[in-house]
């Protein structure tokens, strides 16, 4: 137990990230199922409007910040040091700090579901309820007097710290901890996409930090940053949020693109088609991702010039994205394809992401977007890219890397059941939303009239959502089965080409008995140009120093939610107590001897 | 800080650069976006206050010029401290670290005086958009200076205890990067907030 | 391995840079008070400020002598931040005009 609390081992932190994020994924999924149950027929009466607002807000917030980002982080942690031939990340304690901050921030946000009585309200009444992008002035004290929005803004502020710390850590890890010979253009594509993602994190998160600070001042100290009554402009919130929010969607999708770029070559027995082009188009996507934020705001009346510019840049993004899609298809073309579950999910990713990408291009046109804004069409789009894209990609990664992470193989039979149920379920759930949206069903309504004519589509959506729920339980069962009925995995069960497959499954604590020297992009493969690298010795020829654990990252992290609780209850001494805990943690950390 | 993973400095790294320094430059890059967003907010709301006091009625250029001069001199003291530590002259190193921290304190004292003077003149945090944007932007900068002063004093105490030497030059260098960055942010604020009214 | 670099800058350089920084600050304040400069005040002040910024970053933060990669890590986000400021100003003043119809 203590060894897990103080761990600085990237592999353990990766597993902690995985299970924590998976738990939040189940919670977010449960929220989605309640939403769908409510909407299964017109004039549903399962939950009140107030509860419904909390459910969709927490569903969005949970999935984006507590499930998808940290599930990607689970792979960053576990896989990146292995792929670049390192013994750990550049800053192991900072890595532990990121995890604890993420966990505590997630618990803080979700505590809002049960914290009602502490604020003289009922259960299920103080969770965030202003939507996952918290538009002003729904978030103002005037229209949201309770602690709901405070939970949201303080929780996101905490989570931002976790992401930023991890961002600096992985930028340095990938650039500076590579094994000899691992040049930048020999990095596996997943590592490349992670590097690009982290650059987006360290540039985009400061913007949301500022936006949340301003919102905090509005709510706690009576300023008018987003309040027209004092001359402020609610539109500024939209700008700041989406300047973060659009890079954020690439933060969510690029790691999945990286995973798919690993899975497809392995199961096609072909190198990734156009590796350099895939890498550079990732860079271009990130760059353009910073220049399109206002396409979320066409309905706010930006004027013809801004509309045209942002419509143009948004359409441009389709080019590097399309390039990647052709490269993935080119990788499959003529390959000796093995239809494993990981490959099925990767192919599913390509197909579903194309649908989501195409509906995305339809919102790039400002006049069309005006028809689509705030309808279920947008909900359909975001779910095709974030579920059909990111989650299918992450599932591909789970089937691919689970043997490496745990030393146990997942059941392929259950995996295929999982895949087909997921694919059918998600299309039943999300495809009809395009149609209900175009017919005029607004998003975020807790009930609707039978006269709207969308009852049939909603019934199908709900059936699909529950199929996805069942599929996820099948997957959960598959994960648990690897503990109860283990099937041990060899070092390289899929005949992968990258360094993580050169070491046993699960890897020993020191990862590599000797740090490998890399001579090419596919070190474990026999190609026409080179043979596989020599196997590493089974035992380390020299003793390897492994750093011990540290309590300080967790102690420092604990200070943050204490400060947030103090702010939430408007009680300054608690804020100061939290600050003291964090400062003690930082000093303990700085003066602790910690040899790498 | 002082002893944090200085082992990493004598590790092999693939770019031949110190990992902590690289992380710190990335952090400073990230801070550019933080201050960029705050300055954007200030500029977007410029001239949109519904009631006074307005910037030209209240900002005190001679006084702030002195604060700017003070911070520039602290940057000079910081580079002198680093140079001294690097050549192993801990006597000078201690002196200049302390001078840097004291100049930082003078800046903070000036900011405290300025804020209380403004409040006295009727410009509170919530008075108008100018007050809100001004206090949040310069206050965030002031918070950075405060952290810098604590950091510098920590190093100075370490130096007094004989625990800071040329082997920790990288720690002092990183502290300096932070300090100079805080200085350049002030250079921008001085122009954008005070001089361009 | 404290990077190459520092050898290039000496105490004399540091003092000279400090003197230049102080002079520019004096010029800035002077320009501010001279009515004749009002028309070109904003561009002049922005340029002077940029010069000071660059001097501190290049010499005190050693970016001139240090590894170019640090310049990239700093300069990339810096340009991005600048682009954010400029484009927000464009968008905002554009939309305000649109809404007020002026």
mmCIF file of N, CA and C in Angstrom, chain B residues 49-160:
data_model
loop_
_atom_site.group_PDB
_atom_site.id
_atom_site.type_symbol
_atom_site.label_atom_id
_atom_site.label_comp_id
_atom_site.label_asym_id
_atom_site.label_seq_id
_atom_site.Cartn_x
_atom_site.Cartn_y
_atom_site.Cartn_z
ATOM 1 N N UNK B 49 -14.808 51.139 -19.265
ATOM 2 C CA UNK B 49 -15.324 51.332 -17.912
ATOM 3 C C UNK B 49 -16.525 52.254 -17.963
ATOM 4 N N UNK B 50 -17.546 51.919 -17.168
ATOM 5 C CA UNK B 50 -18.763 52.729 -17.184
ATOM 6 C C UNK B 50 -18.635 53.949 -16.279
ATOM 7 N N UNK B 51 -17.815 53.819 -15.225
ATOM 8 C CA UNK B 51 -17.611 54.944 -14.305
ATOM 9 C C UNK B 51 -16.114 55.083 -14.048
ATOM 10 N N UNK B 52 -15.690 56.251 -13.515
ATOM 11 C CA UNK B 52 -14.294 56.463 -13.173
ATOM 12 C C UNK B 52 -13.951 55.804 -11.853
ATOM 13 N N UNK B 53 -12.735 56.001 -11.338
ATOM 14 C CA UNK B 53 -11.629 56.708 -11.978
ATOM 15 C C UNK B 53 -11.069 55.969 -13.203
ATOM 16 N N UNK B 54 -10.647 56.766 -14.197
ATOM 17 C CA UNK B 54 -10.072 56.223 -15.417
ATOM 18 C C UNK B 54 -8.547 56.222 -15.307
ATOM 19 N N UNK B 55 -7.875 55.446 -16.158
ATOM 20 C CA UNK B 55 -6.415 55.297 -16.024
ATOM 21 C C UNK B 55 -5.678 56.636 -15.930
ATOM 22 N N UNK B 56 -6.006 57.594 -16.854
ATOM 23 C CA UNK B 56 -5.197 58.813 -16.888
ATOM 24 C C UNK B 56 -5.400 59.660 -15.641
ATOM 25 N N UNK B 57 -6.486 59.403 -14.893
ATOM 26 C CA UNK B 57 -6.712 60.208 -13.696
ATOM 27 C C UNK B 57 -5.907 59.711 -12.507
ATOM 28 N N UNK B 58 -5.408 58.512 -12.601
ATOM 29 C CA UNK B 58 -4.936 57.892 -11.374
ATOM 30 C C UNK B 58 -3.511 57.325 -11.465
ATOM 31 N N UNK B 59 -3.104 56.886 -12.692
ATOM 32 C CA UNK B 59 -1.794 56.239 -12.781
ATOM 33 C C UNK B 59 -0.684 57.269 -12.543
ATOM 34 N N UNK B 60 0.299 56.868 -11.763
ATOM 35 C CA UNK B 60 1.380 57.765 -11.372
ATOM 36 C C UNK B 60 2.666 57.348 -12.093
ATOM 37 N N UNK B 61 2.970 58.045 -13.195
ATOM 38 C CA UNK B 61 4.084 57.609 -14.039
ATOM 39 C C UNK B 61 5.436 57.737 -13.328
ATOM 40 N N UNK B 62 5.744 58.882 -12.706
ATOM 41 C CA UNK B 62 7.061 58.965 -12.064
ATOM 42 C C UNK B 62 7.275 57.854 -11.049
ATOM 43 N N UNK B 63 6.260 57.585 -10.231
ATOM 44 C CA UNK B 63 6.411 56.545 -9.223
ATOM 45 C C UNK B 63 6.654 55.175 -9.864
ATOM 46 N N UNK B 64 5.842 54.849 -10.898
ATOM 47 C CA UNK B 64 5.979 53.544 -11.533
ATOM 48 C C UNK B 64 7.296 53.447 -12.304
ATOM 49 N N UNK B 65 7.763 54.567 -12.838
ATOM 50 C CA UNK B 65 9.080 54.539 -13.492
ATOM 51 C C UNK B 65 10.142 54.106 -12.495
ATOM 52 N N UNK B 66 10.008 54.590 -11.259
ATOM 53 C CA UNK B 66 10.968 54.170 -10.246
ATOM 54 C C UNK B 66 10.867 52.662 -9.987
ATOM 55 N N UNK B 67 9.633 52.139 -9.891
ATOM 56 C CA UNK B 67 9.458 50.692 -9.694
ATOM 57 C C UNK B 67 10.086 49.908 -10.840
ATOM 58 N N UNK B 68 9.901 50.440 -12.061
ATOM 59 C CA UNK B 68 10.466 49.761 -13.224
ATOM 60 C C UNK B 68 11.988 49.748 -13.131
ATOM 61 N N UNK B 69 12.549 50.908 -12.780
ATOM 62 C CA UNK B 69 14.001 51.008 -12.592
ATOM 63 C C UNK B 69 14.462 50.006 -11.531
ATOM 64 N N UNK B 70 13.734 49.928 -10.427
ATOM 65 C CA UNK B 70 14.063 49.019 -9.343
ATOM 66 C C UNK B 70 14.107 47.563 -9.830
ATOM 67 N N UNK B 71 13.115 47.190 -10.624
ATOM 68 C CA UNK B 71 13.064 45.805 -11.093
ATOM 69 C C UNK B 71 14.185 45.529 -12.100
ATOM 70 N N UNK B 72 14.499 46.523 -12.943
ATOM 71 C CA UNK B 72 15.610 46.353 -13.883
ATOM 72 C C UNK B 72 16.918 46.149 -13.118
ATOM 73 N N UNK B 73 17.090 46.920 -12.048
ATOM 74 C CA UNK B 73 18.314 46.776 -11.251
ATOM 75 C C UNK B 73 18.357 45.409 -10.569
ATOM 76 N N UNK B 74 17.187 44.911 -10.170
ATOM 77 C CA UNK B 74 17.178 43.583 -9.541
ATOM 78 C C UNK B 74 17.622 42.519 -10.545
ATOM 79 N N UNK B 75 17.264 42.711 -11.815
ATOM 80 C CA UNK B 75 17.726 41.762 -12.835
ATOM 81 C C UNK B 75 19.242 41.826 -12.972
ATOM 82 N N UNK B 76 19.769 43.038 -12.904
ATOM 83 C CA UNK B 76 21.225 43.164 -12.942
ATOM 84 C C UNK B 76 21.847 42.429 -11.759
ATOM 85 N N UNK B 77 21.293 42.646 -10.561
ATOM 86 C CA UNK B 77 21.827 41.965 -9.376
ATOM 87 C C UNK B 77 21.760 40.450 -9.546
ATOM 88 N N UNK B 78 20.687 39.998 -10.196
ATOM 89 C CA UNK B 78 20.511 38.544 -10.389
ATOM 90 C C UNK B 78 21.598 37.963 -11.283
ATOM 91 N N UNK B 79 21.897 38.632 -12.397
ATOM 92 C CA UNK B 79 22.954 38.087 -13.269
ATOM 93 C C UNK B 79 24.298 38.124 -12.560
ATOM 94 N N UNK B 80 24.517 39.170 -11.728
ATOM 95 C CA UNK B 80 25.780 39.238 -10.986
ATOM 96 C C UNK B 80 25.846 38.093 -9.977
ATOM 97 N N UNK B 81 24.700 37.783 -9.334
ATOM 98 C CA UNK B 81 24.674 36.665 -8.388
ATOM 99 C C UNK B 81 25.022 35.364 -9.085
ATOM 100 N N UNK B 82 24.407 35.152 -10.241
ATOM 101 C CA UNK B 82 24.673 33.909 -10.968
ATOM 102 C C UNK B 82 26.142 33.822 -11.371
ATOM 103 N N UNK B 83 26.659 34.918 -11.915
ATOM 104 C CA UNK B 83 28.063 34.903 -12.340
ATOM 105 C C UNK B 83 28.976 34.585 -11.159
ATOM 106 N N UNK B 84 28.656 35.163 -9.984
ATOM 107 C CA UNK B 84 29.482 34.924 -8.800
ATOM 108 C C UNK B 84 29.420 33.458 -8.380
ATOM 109 N N UNK B 85 28.193 32.893 -8.355
ATOM 110 C CA UNK B 85 28.054 31.489 -7.947
ATOM 111 C C UNK B 85 28.796 30.590 -8.920
ATOM 112 N N UNK B 86 28.696 30.924 -10.216
ATOM 113 C CA UNK B 86 29.341 30.073 -11.216
ATOM 114 C C UNK B 86 30.858 30.064 -11.059
ATOM 115 N N UNK B 87 31.425 31.199 -10.652
ATOM 116 C CA UNK B 87 32.877 31.181 -10.514
ATOM 117 C C UNK B 87 33.273 30.809 -9.089
ATOM 118 N N UNK B 88 32.273 30.437 -8.257
ATOM 119 C CA UNK B 88 32.574 29.924 -6.924
ATOM 120 C C UNK B 88 32.804 30.999 -5.879
ATOM 121 N N UNK B 89 32.502 32.240 -6.222
ATOM 122 C CA UNK B 89 32.694 33.344 -5.279
ATOM 123 C C UNK B 89 31.413 33.494 -4.451
ATOM 124 N N UNK B 90 31.298 32.673 -3.390
ATOM 125 C CA UNK B 90 30.039 32.632 -2.665
ATOM 126 C C UNK B 90 29.791 33.882 -1.841
ATOM 127 N N UNK B 91 30.865 34.605 -1.530
ATOM 128 C CA UNK B 91 30.669 35.839 -0.777
ATOM 129 C C UNK B 91 29.861 36.836 -1.611
ATOM 130 N N UNK B 92 30.351 37.037 -2.836
ATOM 131 C CA UNK B 92 29.618 37.900 -3.765
ATOM 132 C C UNK B 92 28.252 37.310 -4.102
ATOM 133 N N UNK B 93 28.224 35.995 -4.259
ATOM 134 C CA UNK B 93 26.967 35.326 -4.608
ATOM 135 C C UNK B 93 25.896 35.624 -3.571
ATOM 136 N N UNK B 94 26.263 35.465 -2.299
ATOM 137 C CA UNK B 94 25.321 35.733 -1.215
ATOM 138 C C UNK B 94 24.835 37.176 -1.270
ATOM 139 N N UNK B 95 25.812 38.077 -1.439
ATOM 140 C CA UNK B 95 25.479 39.496 -1.463
ATOM 141 C C UNK B 95 24.441 39.805 -2.536
ATOM 142 N N UNK B 96 24.735 39.353 -3.762
ATOM 143 C CA UNK B 96 23.855 39.733 -4.881
ATOM 144 C C UNK B 96 22.511 39.024 -4.800
ATOM 145 N N UNK B 97 22.498 37.793 -4.274
ATOM 146 C CA UNK B 97 21.192 37.139 -4.078
ATOM 147 C C UNK B 97 20.327 37.973 -3.144
ATOM 148 N N UNK B 98 20.960 38.437 -2.059
ATOM 149 C CA UNK B 98 20.203 39.238 -1.094
ATOM 150 C C UNK B 98 19.749 40.549 -1.724
ATOM 151 N N UNK B 99 20.656 41.183 -2.480
ATOM 152 C CA UNK B 99 20.285 42.453 -3.114
ATOM 153 C C UNK B 99 19.104 42.245 -4.061
ATOM 154 N N UNK B 100 19.148 41.153 -4.845
ATOM 155 C CA UNK B 100 18.042 40.873 -5.762
ATOM 156 C C UNK B 100 16.733 40.758 -4.993
ATOM 157 N N UNK B 101 16.767 39.963 -3.913
ATOM 158 C CA UNK B 101 15.544 39.748 -3.135
ATOM 159 C C UNK B 101 15.058 41.065 -2.537
ATOM 160 N N UNK B 102 15.998 41.889 -2.031
ATOM 161 C CA UNK B 102 15.595 43.147 -1.408
ATOM 162 C C UNK B 102 14.982 44.092 -2.445
ATOM 163 N N UNK B 103 15.585 44.131 -3.637
ATOM 164 C CA UNK B 103 15.001 44.978 -4.678
ATOM 165 C C UNK B 103 13.603 44.483 -5.044
ATOM 166 N N UNK B 104 13.433 43.154 -5.017
ATOM 167 C CA UNK B 104 12.094 42.595 -5.234
ATOM 168 C C UNK B 104 11.128 43.058 -4.156
ATOM 169 N N UNK B 105 11.614 43.076 -2.926
ATOM 170 C CA UNK B 105 10.768 43.523 -1.816
ATOM 171 C C UNK B 105 10.401 44.996 -1.973
ATOM 172 N N UNK B 106 11.369 45.790 -2.423
ATOM 173 C CA UNK B 106 11.081 47.207 -2.646
ATOM 174 C C UNK B 106 9.961 47.345 -3.683
ATOM 175 N N UNK B 107 10.057 46.549 -4.743
ATOM 176 C CA UNK B 107 9.010 46.585 -5.776
ATOM 177 C C UNK B 107 7.651 46.249 -5.166
ATOM 178 N N UNK B 108 7.637 45.183 -4.360
ATOM 179 C CA UNK B 108 6.368 44.761 -3.752
ATOM 180 C C UNK B 108 5.834 45.843 -2.816
ATOM 181 N N UNK B 109 6.752 46.466 -2.051
ATOM 182 C CA UNK B 109 6.329 47.553 -1.175
ATOM 183 C C UNK B 109 5.708 48.665 -1.992
ATOM 184 N N UNK B 110 6.340 48.986 -3.127
ATOM 185 C CA UNK B 110 5.798 50.023 -3.999
ATOM 186 C C UNK B 110 4.420 49.650 -4.509
ATOM 187 N N UNK B 111 4.270 48.371 -4.879
ATOM 188 C CA UNK B 111 2.975 47.943 -5.395
ATOM 189 C C UNK B 111 1.912 48.042 -4.290
ATOM 190 N N UNK B 112 2.301 47.695 -3.085
ATOM 191 C CA UNK B 112 1.370 47.772 -1.957
ATOM 192 C C UNK B 112 0.939 49.223 -1.750
ATOM 193 N N UNK B 113 1.932 50.112 -1.787
ATOM 194 C CA UNK B 113 1.626 51.530 -1.619
ATOM 195 C C UNK B 113 0.694 52.005 -2.732
ATOM 196 N N UNK B 114 1.027 51.586 -3.981
ATOM 197 C CA UNK B 114 0.242 52.026 -5.133
ATOM 198 C C UNK B 114 -1.207 51.546 -5.007
ATOM 199 N N UNK B 115 -1.377 50.265 -4.664
ATOM 200 C CA UNK B 115 -2.731 49.715 -4.551
ATOM 201 C C UNK B 115 -3.511 50.465 -3.462
ATOM 202 N N UNK B 116 -2.883 50.675 -2.298
ATOM 203 C CA UNK B 116 -3.658 51.325 -1.225
ATOM 204 C C UNK B 116 -3.968 52.770 -1.593
ATOM 205 N N UNK B 117 -3.038 53.403 -2.307
ATOM 206 C CA UNK B 117 -3.291 54.765 -2.756
ATOM 207 C C UNK B 117 -4.486 54.793 -3.716
ATOM 208 N N UNK B 118 -4.519 53.828 -4.646
ATOM 209 C CA UNK B 118 -5.619 53.790 -5.619
ATOM 210 C C UNK B 118 -6.950 53.547 -4.925
ATOM 211 N N UNK B 119 -6.940 52.645 -3.954
ATOM 212 C CA UNK B 119 -8.183 52.362 -3.239
ATOM 213 C C UNK B 119 -8.658 53.632 -2.536
ATOM 214 N N UNK B 120 -7.683 54.336 -1.966
ATOM 215 C CA UNK B 120 -7.995 55.592 -1.297
ATOM 216 C C UNK B 120 -8.602 56.600 -2.279
ATOM 217 N N UNK B 121 -8.099 56.578 -3.516
ATOM 218 C CA UNK B 121 -8.590 57.509 -4.542
ATOM 219 C C UNK B 121 -9.936 57.073 -5.102
ATOM 220 N N UNK B 122 -10.414 55.918 -4.673
ATOM 221 C CA UNK B 122 -11.721 55.482 -5.141
ATOM 222 C C UNK B 122 -11.700 54.390 -6.195
ATOM 223 N N UNK B 123 -10.524 53.821 -6.502
ATOM 224 C CA UNK B 123 -10.475 52.734 -7.485
ATOM 225 C C UNK B 123 -10.336 51.403 -6.750
ATOM 226 N N UNK B 124 -11.460 50.733 -6.537
ATOM 227 C CA UNK B 124 -11.420 49.410 -5.914
ATOM 228 C C UNK B 124 -11.404 48.330 -6.982
ATOM 229 N N UNK B 125 -11.300 47.068 -6.535
ATOM 230 C CA UNK B 125 -11.296 45.934 -7.469
ATOM 231 C C UNK B 125 -12.573 45.907 -8.300
ATOM 232 N N UNK B 126 -13.701 46.269 -7.671
ATOM 233 C CA UNK B 126 -14.975 46.128 -8.361
ATOM 234 C C UNK B 126 -15.538 47.460 -8.840
ATOM 235 N N UNK B 127 -14.751 48.536 -8.715
ATOM 236 C CA UNK B 127 -15.290 49.848 -9.085
ATOM 237 C C UNK B 127 -15.699 49.881 -10.546
ATOM 238 N N UNK B 128 -14.784 49.477 -11.413
ATOM 239 C CA UNK B 128 -15.078 49.473 -12.846
ATOM 240 C C UNK B 128 -14.166 48.457 -13.521
ATOM 241 N N UNK B 129 -14.324 48.313 -14.849
ATOM 242 C CA UNK B 129 -13.526 47.309 -15.560
ATOM 243 C C UNK B 129 -12.044 47.633 -15.491
ATOM 244 N N UNK B 130 -11.718 48.929 -15.492
ATOM 245 C CA UNK B 130 -10.305 49.277 -15.382
ATOM 246 C C UNK B 130 -9.747 48.734 -14.066
ATOM 247 N N UNK B 131 -10.464 48.990 -12.963
ATOM 248 C CA UNK B 131 -9.994 48.494 -11.666
ATOM 249 C C UNK B 131 -9.829 46.978 -11.671
ATOM 250 N N UNK B 132 -10.833 46.258 -12.178
ATOM 251 C CA UNK B 132 -10.775 44.789 -12.161
ATOM 252 C C UNK B 132 -9.604 44.282 -12.992
ATOM 253 N N UNK B 133 -9.498 44.785 -14.240
ATOM 254 C CA UNK B 133 -8.449 44.260 -15.106
ATOM 255 C C UNK B 133 -7.075 44.692 -14.604
ATOM 256 N N UNK B 134 -7.001 45.932 -14.090
ATOM 257 C CA UNK B 134 -5.711 46.426 -13.594
ATOM 258 C C UNK B 134 -5.231 45.591 -12.408
ATOM 259 N N UNK B 135 -6.102 45.410 -11.418
ATOM 260 C CA UNK B 135 -5.649 44.703 -10.221
ATOM 261 C C UNK B 135 -5.344 43.233 -10.511
ATOM 262 N N UNK B 136 -6.146 42.604 -11.379
ATOM 263 C CA UNK B 136 -5.884 41.178 -11.636
ATOM 264 C C UNK B 136 -4.571 41.016 -12.415
ATOM 265 N N UNK B 137 -4.342 41.884 -13.403
ATOM 266 C CA UNK B 137 -3.103 41.764 -14.185
ATOM 267 C C UNK B 137 -1.876 42.086 -13.324
ATOM 268 N N UNK B 138 -1.871 43.259 -12.696
ATOM 269 C CA UNK B 138 -0.671 43.623 -11.929
ATOM 270 C C UNK B 138 -0.568 42.775 -10.667
ATOM 271 N N UNK B 139 -1.728 42.347 -10.121
ATOM 272 C CA UNK B 139 -1.695 41.479 -8.949
ATOM 273 C C UNK B 139 -1.094 40.121 -9.274
ATOM 274 N N UNK B 140 -1.428 39.572 -10.441
ATOM 275 C CA UNK B 140 -0.832 38.292 -10.839
ATOM 276 C C UNK B 140 0.675 38.455 -10.974
ATOM 277 N N UNK B 141 1.080 39.585 -11.559
ATOM 278 C CA UNK B 141 2.513 39.840 -11.662
ATOM 279 C C UNK B 141 3.131 39.944 -10.273
ATOM 280 N N UNK B 142 2.450 40.686 -9.383
ATOM 281 C CA UNK B 142 2.963 40.836 -8.021
ATOM 282 C C UNK B 142 3.086 39.490 -7.310
ATOM 283 N N UNK B 143 2.122 38.595 -7.563
ATOM 284 C CA UNK B 143 2.204 37.258 -6.953
ATOM 285 C C UNK B 143 3.440 36.528 -7.455
ATOM 286 N N UNK B 144 3.741 36.718 -8.749
ATOM 287 C CA UNK B 144 4.959 36.096 -9.289
ATOM 288 C C UNK B 144 6.204 36.677 -8.614
ATOM 289 N N UNK B 145 6.209 37.994 -8.410
ATOM 290 C CA UNK B 145 7.367 38.608 -7.750
ATOM 291 C C UNK B 145 7.501 38.048 -6.330
ATOM 292 N N UNK B 146 6.357 37.910 -5.637
ATOM 293 C CA UNK B 146 6.394 37.389 -4.274
ATOM 294 C C UNK B 146 7.031 36.000 -4.243
ATOM 295 N N UNK B 147 6.581 35.130 -5.150
ATOM 296 C CA UNK B 147 7.162 33.776 -5.194
ATOM 297 C C UNK B 147 8.660 33.877 -5.462
ATOM 298 N N UNK B 148 9.029 34.778 -6.376
ATOM 299 C CA UNK B 148 10.450 34.945 -6.697
ATOM 300 C C UNK B 148 11.254 35.378 -5.485
ATOM 301 N N UNK B 149 10.704 36.314 -4.711
ATOM 302 C CA UNK B 149 11.424 36.795 -3.531
ATOM 303 C C UNK B 149 11.616 35.656 -2.528
ATOM 304 N N UNK B 150 10.547 34.870 -2.312
ATOM 305 C CA UNK B 150 10.663 33.736 -1.369
ATOM 306 C C UNK B 150 11.721 32.754 -1.860
ATOM 307 N N UNK B 151 11.695 32.512 -3.152
ATOM 308 C CA UNK B 151 12.650 31.583 -3.760
ATOM 309 C C UNK B 151 14.085 32.093 -3.552
ATOM 310 N N UNK B 152 14.288 33.396 -3.848
ATOM 311 C CA UNK B 152 15.633 33.974 -3.703
ATOM 312 C C UNK B 152 16.095 33.934 -2.255
ATOM 313 N N UNK B 153 15.175 34.249 -1.328
ATOM 314 C CA UNK B 153 15.573 34.232 0.084
ATOM 315 C C UNK B 153 15.910 32.802 0.525
ATOM 316 N N UNK B 154 15.169 31.824 -0.018
ATOM 317 C CA UNK B 154 15.480 30.429 0.300
ATOM 318 C C UNK B 154 16.908 30.098 -0.142
ATOM 319 N N UNK B 155 17.251 30.517 -1.349
ATOM 320 C CA UNK B 155 18.609 30.263 -1.851
ATOM 321 C C UNK B 155 19.635 30.989 -0.981
ATOM 322 N N UNK B 156 19.286 32.208 -0.577
ATOM 323 C CA UNK B 156 20.232 33.005 0.223
ATOM 324 C C UNK B 156 20.497 32.305 1.562
ATOM 325 N N UNK B 157 19.405 31.800 2.188
ATOM 326 C CA UNK B 157 19.567 31.079 3.462
ATOM 327 C C UNK B 157 20.409 29.822 3.237
ATOM 328 N N UNK B 158 20.146 29.120 2.140
ATOM 329 C CA UNK B 158 20.953 27.939 1.815
ATOM 330 C C UNK B 158 22.423 28.320 1.677
ATOM 331 N N UNK B 159 22.652 29.474 1.027
ATOM 332 C CA UNK B 159 24.032 29.927 0.836
ATOM 333 C C UNK B 159 24.674 30.261 2.181
ATOM 334 N N UNK B 160 23.892 30.915 3.070
ATOM 335 C CA UNK B 160 24.423 31.249 4.398
ATOM 336 C C UNK B 160 24.823 29.979 5.156
#
